[in-house]
mmCIF file of N, CA and C in Angstrom:
data_model
loop_
_atom_site.group_PDB
_atom_site.id
_atom_site.type_symbol
_atom_site.label_atom_id
_atom_site.label_comp_id
_atom_site.label_asym_id
_atom_site.label_seq_id
_atom_site.Cartn_x
_atom_site.Cartn_y
_atom_site.Cartn_z
ATOM 1 N N MET A 256 110.437 111.012 82.894
ATOM 2 C CA MET A 256 109.996 110.883 84.262
ATOM 3 C C MET A 256 110.051 112.260 84.928
ATOM 4 N N ALA A 257 109.025 112.577 85.664
ATOM 5 C CA ALA A 257 108.927 113.875 86.338
ATOM 6 C C ALA A 257 109.779 113.881 87.611
ATOM 7 N N ASP A 258 110.320 115.048 87.946
ATOM 8 C CA ASP A 258 111.019 115.225 89.214
ATOM 9 C C ASP A 258 110.001 115.611 90.274
ATOM 10 N N LEU A 259 110.270 115.261 91.511
ATOM 11 C CA LEU A 259 109.367 115.624 92.595
ATOM 12 C C LEU A 259 109.308 117.135 92.790
ATOM 13 N N PHE A 260 110.448 117.780 92.637
ATOM 14 C CA PHE A 260 110.544 119.239 92.812
ATOM 15 C C PHE A 260 111.750 119.728 92.025
ATOM 16 N N SER A 261 111.774 121.001 91.747
ATOM 17 C CA SER A 261 112.890 121.582 91.002
ATOM 18 C C SER A 261 113.858 122.267 91.965
ATOM 19 N N GLN A 262 114.999 122.633 91.441
ATOM 20 C CA GLN A 262 115.968 123.371 92.240
ATOM 21 C C GLN A 262 115.363 124.701 92.680
ATOM 22 N N ALA A 263 114.606 125.349 91.797
ATOM 23 C CA ALA A 263 113.968 126.623 92.145
ATOM 24 C C ALA A 263 112.965 126.439 93.281
ATOM 25 N N ASP A 264 112.237 125.314 93.279
ATOM 26 C CA ASP A 264 111.299 125.029 94.372
ATOM 27 C C ASP A 264 112.041 124.934 95.705
ATOM 28 N N LEU A 265 113.161 124.211 95.713
ATOM 29 C CA LEU A 265 113.935 124.054 96.944
ATOM 30 C C LEU A 265 114.524 125.381 97.391
ATOM 31 N N GLU A 266 115.033 126.164 96.447
ATOM 32 C CA GLU A 266 115.582 127.482 96.791
ATOM 33 C C GLU A 266 114.518 128.372 97.420
ATOM 34 N N ALA A 267 113.329 128.371 96.847
ATOM 35 C CA ALA A 267 112.247 129.189 97.391
ATOM 36 C C ALA A 267 111.816 128.691 98.768
ATOM 37 N N TYR A 268 111.759 127.373 98.933
ATOM 38 C CA TYR A 268 111.341 126.791 100.212
ATOM 39 C C TYR A 268 112.346 127.116 101.325
ATOM 40 N N LEU A 269 113.635 127.012 101.000
ATOM 41 C CA LEU A 269 114.681 127.280 101.984
ATOM 42 C C LEU A 269 114.955 128.778 102.153
ATOM 43 N N ARG A 270 114.501 129.596 101.191
ATOM 44 C CA ARG A 270 114.727 131.049 101.195
ATOM 45 C C ARG A 270 116.216 131.371 101.326
ATOM 46 N N GLN A 271 117.029 130.674 100.492
ATOM 47 C CA GLN A 271 118.475 130.868 100.563
ATOM 48 C C GLN A 271 119.080 131.388 99.262
ATOM 49 N N GLY A 272 118.303 131.848 98.331
ATOM 50 C CA GLY A 272 118.865 132.313 97.072
ATOM 51 C C GLY A 272 119.293 131.144 96.207
ATOM 52 N N THR A 273 120.320 131.342 95.401
ATOM 53 C CA THR A 273 120.767 130.315 94.466
ATOM 54 C C THR A 273 121.620 129.272 95.180
ATOM 55 N N LEU A 274 121.216 128.012 95.049
ATOM 56 C CA LEU A 274 121.957 126.897 95.632
ATOM 57 C C LEU A 274 122.834 126.261 94.562
ATOM 58 N N ASP A 275 123.931 125.641 94.972
ATOM 59 C CA ASP A 275 124.774 124.906 94.033
ATOM 60 C C ASP A 275 123.995 123.718 93.494
ATOM 61 N N THR A 276 124.105 123.494 92.187
ATOM 62 C CA THR A 276 123.330 122.448 91.524
ATOM 63 C C THR A 276 123.720 121.050 91.974
ATOM 64 N N GLU A 277 125.013 120.785 92.116
ATOM 65 C CA GLU A 277 125.469 119.430 92.442
ATOM 66 C C GLU A 277 124.881 118.896 93.755
ATOM 67 N N PRO A 278 124.918 119.653 94.862
ATOM 68 C CA PRO A 278 124.291 119.137 96.083
ATOM 69 C C PRO A 278 122.777 118.981 95.952
ATOM 70 N N VAL A 279 122.132 119.842 95.195
ATOM 71 C CA VAL A 279 120.677 119.748 95.016
ATOM 72 C C VAL A 279 120.329 118.460 94.270
ATOM 73 N N VAL A 280 121.115 118.105 93.269
ATOM 74 C CA VAL A 280 120.869 116.865 92.530
ATOM 75 C C VAL A 280 121.012 115.664 93.470
ATOM 76 N N ARG A 281 122.017 115.684 94.329
ATOM 77 C CA ARG A 281 122.182 114.590 95.301
ATOM 78 C C ARG A 281 120.996 114.520 96.257
ATOM 79 N N VAL A 282 120.560 115.667 96.722
ATOM 80 C CA VAL A 282 119.404 115.731 97.626
ATOM 81 C C VAL A 282 118.170 115.178 96.922
ATOM 82 N N GLN A 283 117.963 115.542 95.653
ATOM 83 C CA GLN A 283 116.819 115.021 94.902
ATOM 84 C C GLN A 283 116.874 113.498 94.813
ATOM 85 N N ARG A 284 118.054 112.945 94.596
ATOM 86 C CA ARG A 284 118.197 111.494 94.489
ATOM 87 C C ARG A 284 117.937 110.798 95.826
ATOM 88 N N VAL A 285 118.429 111.377 96.910
ATOM 89 C CA VAL A 285 118.199 110.800 98.233
ATOM 90 C C VAL A 285 116.711 110.797 98.558
ATOM 91 N N VAL A 286 116.066 111.936 98.353
ATOM 92 C CA VAL A 286 114.637 112.062 98.644
ATOM 93 C C VAL A 286 113.828 111.123 97.754
ATOM 94 N N SER A 287 114.177 111.050 96.501
ATOM 95 C CA SER A 287 113.489 110.158 95.579
ATOM 96 C C SER A 287 113.608 108.709 96.046
ATOM 97 N N GLY A 288 114.795 108.312 96.480
ATOM 98 C CA GLY A 288 114.993 106.954 96.983
ATOM 99 C C GLY A 288 114.152 106.665 98.215
ATOM 100 N N TRP A 289 114.123 107.606 99.145
ATOM 101 C CA TRP A 289 113.325 107.424 100.354
ATOM 102 C C TRP A 289 111.847 107.269 100.020
ATOM 103 N N LEU A 290 111.339 108.171 99.167
ATOM 104 C CA LEU A 290 109.906 108.129 98.853
ATOM 105 C C LEU A 290 109.547 106.952 97.950
ATOM 106 N N ARG A 291 110.427 106.557 97.059
ATOM 107 C CA ARG A 291 110.157 105.362 96.243
ATOM 108 C C ARG A 291 110.080 104.116 97.123
ATOM 109 N N SER A 292 110.975 104.027 98.084
ATOM 110 C CA SER A 292 110.961 102.896 98.993
ATOM 111 C C SER A 292 109.681 102.879 99.830
ATOM 112 N N ALA A 293 109.243 104.036 100.271
ATOM 113 C CA ALA A 293 108.040 104.123 101.110
ATOM 114 C C ALA A 293 106.766 103.874 100.307
ATOM 115 N N THR A 294 106.719 104.373 99.076
ATOM 116 C CA THR A 294 105.483 104.283 98.288
ATOM 117 C C THR A 294 105.459 103.111 97.325
ATOM 118 N N THR A 295 106.598 102.547 97.015
ATOM 119 C CA THR A 295 106.804 101.508 95.991
ATOM 120 C C THR A 295 106.384 101.969 94.595
ATOM 121 N N LEU A 296 106.292 103.275 94.375
ATOM 122 C CA LEU A 296 106.030 103.788 93.029
ATOM 123 C C LEU A 296 107.307 103.654 92.207
ATOM 124 N N THR A 297 107.187 103.190 90.975
ATOM 125 C CA THR A 297 108.360 103.066 90.114
ATOM 126 C C THR A 297 108.604 104.337 89.309
ATOM 127 N N GLU A 298 107.549 105.106 89.072
ATOM 128 C CA GLU A 298 107.666 106.400 88.409
ATOM 129 C C GLU A 298 106.761 107.382 89.114
ATOM 130 N N TRP A 299 107.173 108.638 89.124
ATOM 131 C CA TRP A 299 106.327 109.662 89.734
ATOM 132 C C TRP A 299 105.206 110.028 88.775
ATOM 133 N N PRO A 300 104.000 110.204 89.292
ATOM 134 C CA PRO A 300 102.897 110.637 88.434
ATOM 135 C C PRO A 300 103.205 112.012 87.851
ATOM 136 N N ASP A 301 102.647 112.280 86.706
ATOM 137 C CA ASP A 301 102.822 113.588 86.072
ATOM 138 C C ASP A 301 101.451 114.160 85.776
ATOM 139 N N PRO A 302 101.024 115.199 86.412
ATOM 140 C CA PRO A 302 101.763 116.062 87.330
ATOM 141 C C PRO A 302 101.911 115.432 88.714
ATOM 142 N N ILE A 303 102.892 115.923 89.445
ATOM 143 C CA ILE A 303 103.167 115.428 90.794
ATOM 144 C C ILE A 303 102.029 115.852 91.719
ATOM 145 N N PRO A 304 101.409 114.905 92.432
ATOM 146 C CA PRO A 304 100.365 115.276 93.390
ATOM 147 C C PRO A 304 100.931 116.155 94.514
ATOM 148 N N ASP A 305 100.076 116.969 95.087
ATOM 149 C CA ASP A 305 100.514 117.897 96.134
ATOM 150 C C ASP A 305 101.153 117.184 97.322
ATOM 151 N N ASP A 306 100.631 116.018 97.704
ATOM 152 C CA ASP A 306 101.211 115.335 98.862
ATOM 153 C C ASP A 306 102.654 114.907 98.582
ATOM 154 N N LEU A 307 102.918 114.314 97.421
ATOM 155 C CA LEU A 307 104.290 113.911 97.082
ATOM 156 C C LEU A 307 105.215 115.121 96.953
ATOM 157 N N PHE A 308 104.710 116.191 96.362
ATOM 158 C CA PHE A 308 105.511 117.415 96.218
ATOM 159 C C PHE A 308 105.893 117.954 97.595
ATOM 160 N N GLY A 309 104.921 118.048 98.484
ATOM 161 C CA GLY A 309 105.184 118.577 99.819
ATOM 162 C C GLY A 309 106.140 117.703 100.610
ATOM 163 N N TRP A 310 105.898 116.387 100.573
ATOM 164 C CA TRP A 310 106.799 115.480 101.288
ATOM 165 C C TRP A 310 108.207 115.555 100.716
ATOM 166 N N GLY A 311 108.309 115.577 99.387
ATOM 167 C CA GLY A 311 109.621 115.640 98.755
ATOM 168 C C GLY A 311 110.368 116.903 99.118
ATOM 169 N N LEU A 312 109.666 118.024 99.096
ATOM 170 C CA LEU A 312 110.304 119.305 99.406
ATOM 171 C C LEU A 312 110.730 119.366 100.865
ATOM 172 N N GLU A 313 109.883 118.891 101.758
ATOM 173 C CA GLU A 313 110.242 118.919 103.178
ATOM 174 C C GLU A 313 111.405 117.966 103.470
ATOM 175 N N LEU A 314 111.379 116.773 102.879
ATOM 176 C CA LEU A 314 112.507 115.856 103.047
ATOM 177 C C LEU A 314 113.787 116.451 102.470
ATOM 178 N N ALA A 315 113.675 117.139 101.343
ATOM 179 C CA ALA A 315 114.845 117.777 100.736
ATOM 180 C C ALA A 315 115.420 118.842 101.659
ATOM 181 N N ALA A 316 114.569 119.615 102.297
ATOM 182 C CA ALA A 316 115.039 120.636 103.238
ATOM 183 C C ALA A 316 115.755 119.980 104.415
ATOM 184 N N ILE A 317 115.219 118.851 104.872
ATOM 185 C CA ILE A 317 115.857 118.127 105.979
ATOM 186 C C ILE A 317 117.251 117.666 105.569
ATOM 187 N N VAL A 318 117.362 117.053 104.392
ATOM 188 C CA VAL A 318 118.652 116.532 103.927
ATOM 189 C C VAL A 318 119.620 117.670 103.618
ATOM 190 N N TYR A 319 119.146 118.708 102.953
ATOM 191 C CA TYR A 319 120.035 119.804 102.562
ATOM 192 C C TYR A 319 120.556 120.552 103.789
ATOM 193 N N SER A 320 119.672 120.785 104.758
ATOM 194 C CA SER A 320 120.050 121.564 105.936
ATOM 195 C C SER A 320 120.829 120.755 106.963
ATOM 196 N N ASN A 321 120.642 119.448 106.966
ATOM 197 C CA ASN A 321 121.258 118.610 107.987
ATOM 198 C C ASN A 321 121.652 117.256 107.387
ATOM 199 N N PRO A 322 122.629 117.237 106.468
ATOM 200 C CA PRO A 322 122.960 115.993 105.777
ATOM 201 C C PRO A 322 123.486 114.889 106.695
ATOM 202 N N GLU A 323 124.060 115.245 107.826
ATOM 203 C CA GLU A 323 124.580 114.234 108.741
ATOM 204 C C GLU A 323 123.499 113.641 109.631
ATOM 205 N N GLY A 324 122.309 114.240 109.647
ATOM 206 C CA GLY A 324 121.224 113.750 110.493
ATOM 207 C C GLY A 324 121.449 114.019 111.968
ATOM 208 N N LEU A 325 122.080 115.143 112.287
ATOM 209 C CA LEU A 325 122.357 115.489 113.678
ATOM 210 C C LEU A 325 121.072 115.847 114.421
ATOM 211 N N ALA A 326 121.069 115.612 115.720
ATOM 212 C CA ALA A 326 119.938 116.033 116.559
ATOM 213 C C ALA A 326 120.096 117.506 116.923
ATOM 214 N N SER A 327 121.339 117.926 117.184
ATOM 215 C CA SER A 327 121.612 119.323 117.494
ATOM 216 C C SER A 327 123.070 119.634 117.169
ATOM 217 N N GLU A 328 123.341 120.932 117.068
ATOM 218 C CA GLU A 328 124.698 121.370 116.746
ATOM 219 C C GLU A 328 124.906 122.739 117.375
ATOM 220 N N ALA A 329 126.065 122.949 117.950
ATOM 221 C CA ALA A 329 126.406 124.248 118.522
ATOM 222 C C ALA A 329 127.745 124.698 117.959
ATOM 223 N N VAL A 330 127.766 125.899 117.413
ATOM 224 C CA VAL A 330 128.993 126.495 116.901
ATOM 225 C C VAL A 330 129.080 127.879 117.523
ATOM 226 N N GLY A 331 129.992 128.038 118.451
ATOM 227 C CA GLY A 331 130.104 129.307 119.163
ATOM 228 C C GLY A 331 128.822 129.589 119.939
ATOM 229 N N ALA A 332 128.278 130.765 119.747
ATOM 230 C CA ALA A 332 127.057 131.163 120.458
ATOM 231 C C ALA A 332 125.790 130.732 119.724
ATOM 232 N N THR A 333 125.940 130.123 118.541
ATOM 233 C CA THR A 333 124.782 129.718 117.740
ATOM 234 C C THR A 333 124.545 128.225 117.902
ATOM 235 N N SER A 334 123.295 127.860 118.166
ATOM 236 C CA SER A 334 122.960 126.441 118.250
ATOM 237 C C SER A 334 121.737 126.162 117.389
ATOM 238 N N SER A 335 121.674 124.939 116.881
ATOM 239 C CA SER A 335 120.554 124.500 116.051
ATOM 240 C C SER A 335 120.072 123.153 116.557
ATOM 241 N N THR A 336 118.758 122.947 116.485
ATOM 242 C CA THR A 336 118.157 121.677 116.867
ATOM 243 C C THR A 336 117.244 121.232 115.750
ATOM 244 N N TRP A 337 117.265 119.917 115.416
ATOM 245 C CA TRP A 337 116.435 119.379 114.346
ATOM 246 C C TRP A 337 115.523 118.297 114.894
ATOM 247 N N ASP A 338 114.334 118.236 114.354
ATOM 248 C CA ASP A 338 113.374 117.194 114.708
ATOM 249 C C ASP A 338 113.699 115.961 113.881
ATOM 250 N N ARG A 339 114.426 115.018 114.465
ATOM 251 C CA ARG A 339 114.855 113.846 113.714
ATOM 252 C C ARG A 339 113.718 112.870 113.450
ATOM 253 N N GLY A 340 112.609 113.008 114.140
ATOM 254 C CA GLY A 340 111.473 112.122 113.917
ATOM 255 C C GLY A 340 110.621 112.532 112.736
ATOM 256 N N ARG A 341 110.815 113.752 112.228
ATOM 257 C CA ARG A 341 109.967 114.245 111.136
ATOM 258 C C ARG A 341 110.121 113.411 109.873
ATOM 259 N N ARG A 342 111.329 112.979 109.555
ATOM 260 C CA ARG A 342 111.546 112.145 108.369
ATOM 261 C C ARG A 342 110.707 110.874 108.464
ATOM 262 N N ALA A 343 110.729 110.221 109.620
ATOM 263 C CA ALA A 343 109.948 108.991 109.809
ATOM 264 C C ALA A 343 108.451 109.275 109.671
ATOM 265 N N GLU A 344 107.985 110.409 110.186
ATOM 266 C CA GLU A 344 106.566 110.769 110.071
ATOM 267 C C GLU A 344 106.158 110.932 108.609
ATOM 268 N N ILE A 345 106.992 111.608 107.835
ATOM 269 C CA ILE A 345 106.690 111.831 106.421
ATOM 270 C C ILE A 345 106.659 110.506 105.667
ATOM 271 N N LEU A 346 107.654 109.667 105.891
ATOM 272 C CA LEU A 346 107.716 108.393 105.179
ATOM 273 C C LEU A 346 106.571 107.470 105.590
ATOM 274 N N ARG A 347 106.156 107.529 106.831
ATOM 275 C CA ARG A 347 105.004 106.739 107.285
ATOM 276 C C ARG A 347 103.732 107.213 106.586
ATOM 277 N N ALA A 348 103.553 108.528 106.484
ATOM 278 C CA ALA A 348 102.383 109.080 105.792
ATOM 279 C C ALA A 348 102.391 108.683 104.319
ATOM 280 N N ALA A 349 103.557 108.720 103.688
ATOM 281 C CA ALA A 349 103.667 108.327 102.279
ATOM 282 C C ALA A 349 103.345 106.852 102.102
ATOM 283 N N ARG A 350 103.836 106.023 103.016
ATOM 284 C CA ARG A 350 103.569 104.581 102.954
ATOM 285 C C ARG A 350 102.076 104.296 103.078
ATOM 286 N N GLU A 351 101.397 105.038 103.948
ATOM 287 C CA GLU A 351 99.964 104.845 104.142
ATOM 288 C C GLU A 351 99.153 105.381 102.962
ATOM 289 N N ALA A 352 99.607 106.465 102.357
ATOM 290 C CA ALA A 352 98.871 107.063 101.240
ATOM 291 C C ALA A 352 99.048 106.278 99.945
ATOM 292 N N TYR A 353 100.188 105.613 99.793
ATOM 293 C CA TYR A 353 100.480 104.849 98.584
ATOM 294 C C TYR A 353 100.892 103.441 98.989
ATOM 295 N N PRO A 354 99.937 102.631 99.454
ATOM 296 C CA PRO A 354 100.301 101.292 99.934
ATOM 297 C C PRO A 354 100.848 100.420 98.804
ATOM 298 N N ALA A 355 101.756 99.549 99.172
ATOM 299 C CA ALA A 355 102.357 98.634 98.196
ATOM 300 C C ALA A 355 101.302 97.681 97.653
ATOM 301 N N VAL A 356 101.452 97.324 96.405
ATOM 302 C CA VAL A 356 100.563 96.342 95.793
ATOM 303 C C VAL A 356 101.011 94.970 96.275
ATOM 304 N N ALA A 357 100.115 94.265 96.904
ATOM 305 C CA ALA A 357 100.459 92.951 97.456
ATOM 306 C C ALA A 357 100.594 91.933 96.337
ATOM 307 N N SER A 358 101.472 90.969 96.528
ATOM 308 C CA SER A 358 101.660 89.940 95.508
ATOM 309 C C SER A 358 100.682 88.785 95.675
ATOM 310 N N GLY A 359 100.036 88.709 96.822
ATOM 311 C CA GLY A 359 99.085 87.632 97.080
ATOM 312 C C GLY A 359 97.658 88.145 97.040
ATOM 313 N N PRO A 360 96.723 87.306 97.474
ATOM 314 C CA PRO A 360 95.320 87.716 97.482
ATOM 315 C C PRO A 360 95.096 88.903 98.415
ATOM 316 N N LEU A 361 94.176 89.764 98.039
ATOM 317 C CA LEU A 361 93.880 90.933 98.842
ATOM 318 C C LEU A 361 92.669 90.729 99.735
ATOM 319 N N PHE A 362 91.971 89.603 99.616
ATOM 320 C CA PHE A 362 90.763 89.364 100.382
ATOM 321 C C PHE A 362 90.970 88.134 101.248
ATOM 322 N N SER A 363 90.113 87.970 102.240
ATOM 323 C CA SER A 363 90.197 86.763 103.051
ATOM 324 C C SER A 363 89.303 85.695 102.433
ATOM 325 N N PHE A 364 89.701 84.474 102.597
ATOM 326 C CA PHE A 364 88.965 83.360 102.036
ATOM 327 C C PHE A 364 88.541 82.431 103.170
ATOM 328 N N PRO A 365 87.389 81.775 103.056
ATOM 329 C CA PRO A 365 86.960 80.865 104.121
ATOM 330 C C PRO A 365 87.862 79.637 104.157
ATOM 331 N N GLU A 366 87.861 78.988 105.288
ATOM 332 C CA GLU A 366 88.611 77.741 105.426
ATOM 333 C C GLU A 366 88.042 76.727 104.440
ATOM 334 N N PRO A 367 88.848 75.845 103.879
ATOM 335 C CA PRO A 367 88.335 74.849 102.925
ATOM 336 C C PRO A 367 87.352 73.885 103.607
ATOM 337 N N ASP A 368 86.368 73.473 102.855
ATOM 338 C CA ASP A 368 85.372 72.518 103.351
ATOM 339 C C ASP A 368 85.765 71.129 102.838
ATOM 340 N N TRP A 369 86.305 70.313 103.713
ATOM 341 C CA TRP A 369 86.775 68.991 103.339
ATOM 342 C C TRP A 369 85.712 67.918 103.596
ATOM 343 N N SER A 370 84.480 68.327 103.873
ATOM 344 C CA SER A 370 83.439 67.361 104.204
ATOM 345 C C SER A 370 82.982 66.551 103.006
ATOM 346 N N TRP A 371 83.307 66.914 101.800
ATOM 347 C CA TRP A 371 82.873 66.209 100.592
ATOM 348 C C TRP A 371 83.590 64.887 100.401
ATOM 349 N N ARG A 372 84.642 64.615 101.136
ATOM 350 C CA ARG A 372 85.415 63.377 100.969
ATOM 351 C C ARG A 372 84.602 62.171 101.205
#
């Protein structure tokens, strides 16, 4: 099974040099769970489409940079603010791009004609 992104991809995206492997693996699992739930894909396509790669990488940056899901944080003179709605936007786009396969009929059917009785 293909990974959505590699540790090197995340390092390059975050521009932070070498990241510890253990937290990156956790981030990959969290992002994979979110996107699997949104897309209902059981396996990632190989090669990974650009939309899934981009969503996965951006979600990974969100989780890695702000694992607690804070709206803002201030430490001394430094403050940070995060767009907490971005995760929902990405997952909504993924859900729309990869709709779940319905278990019932996909078309509408006319009302039954009981006049033959």
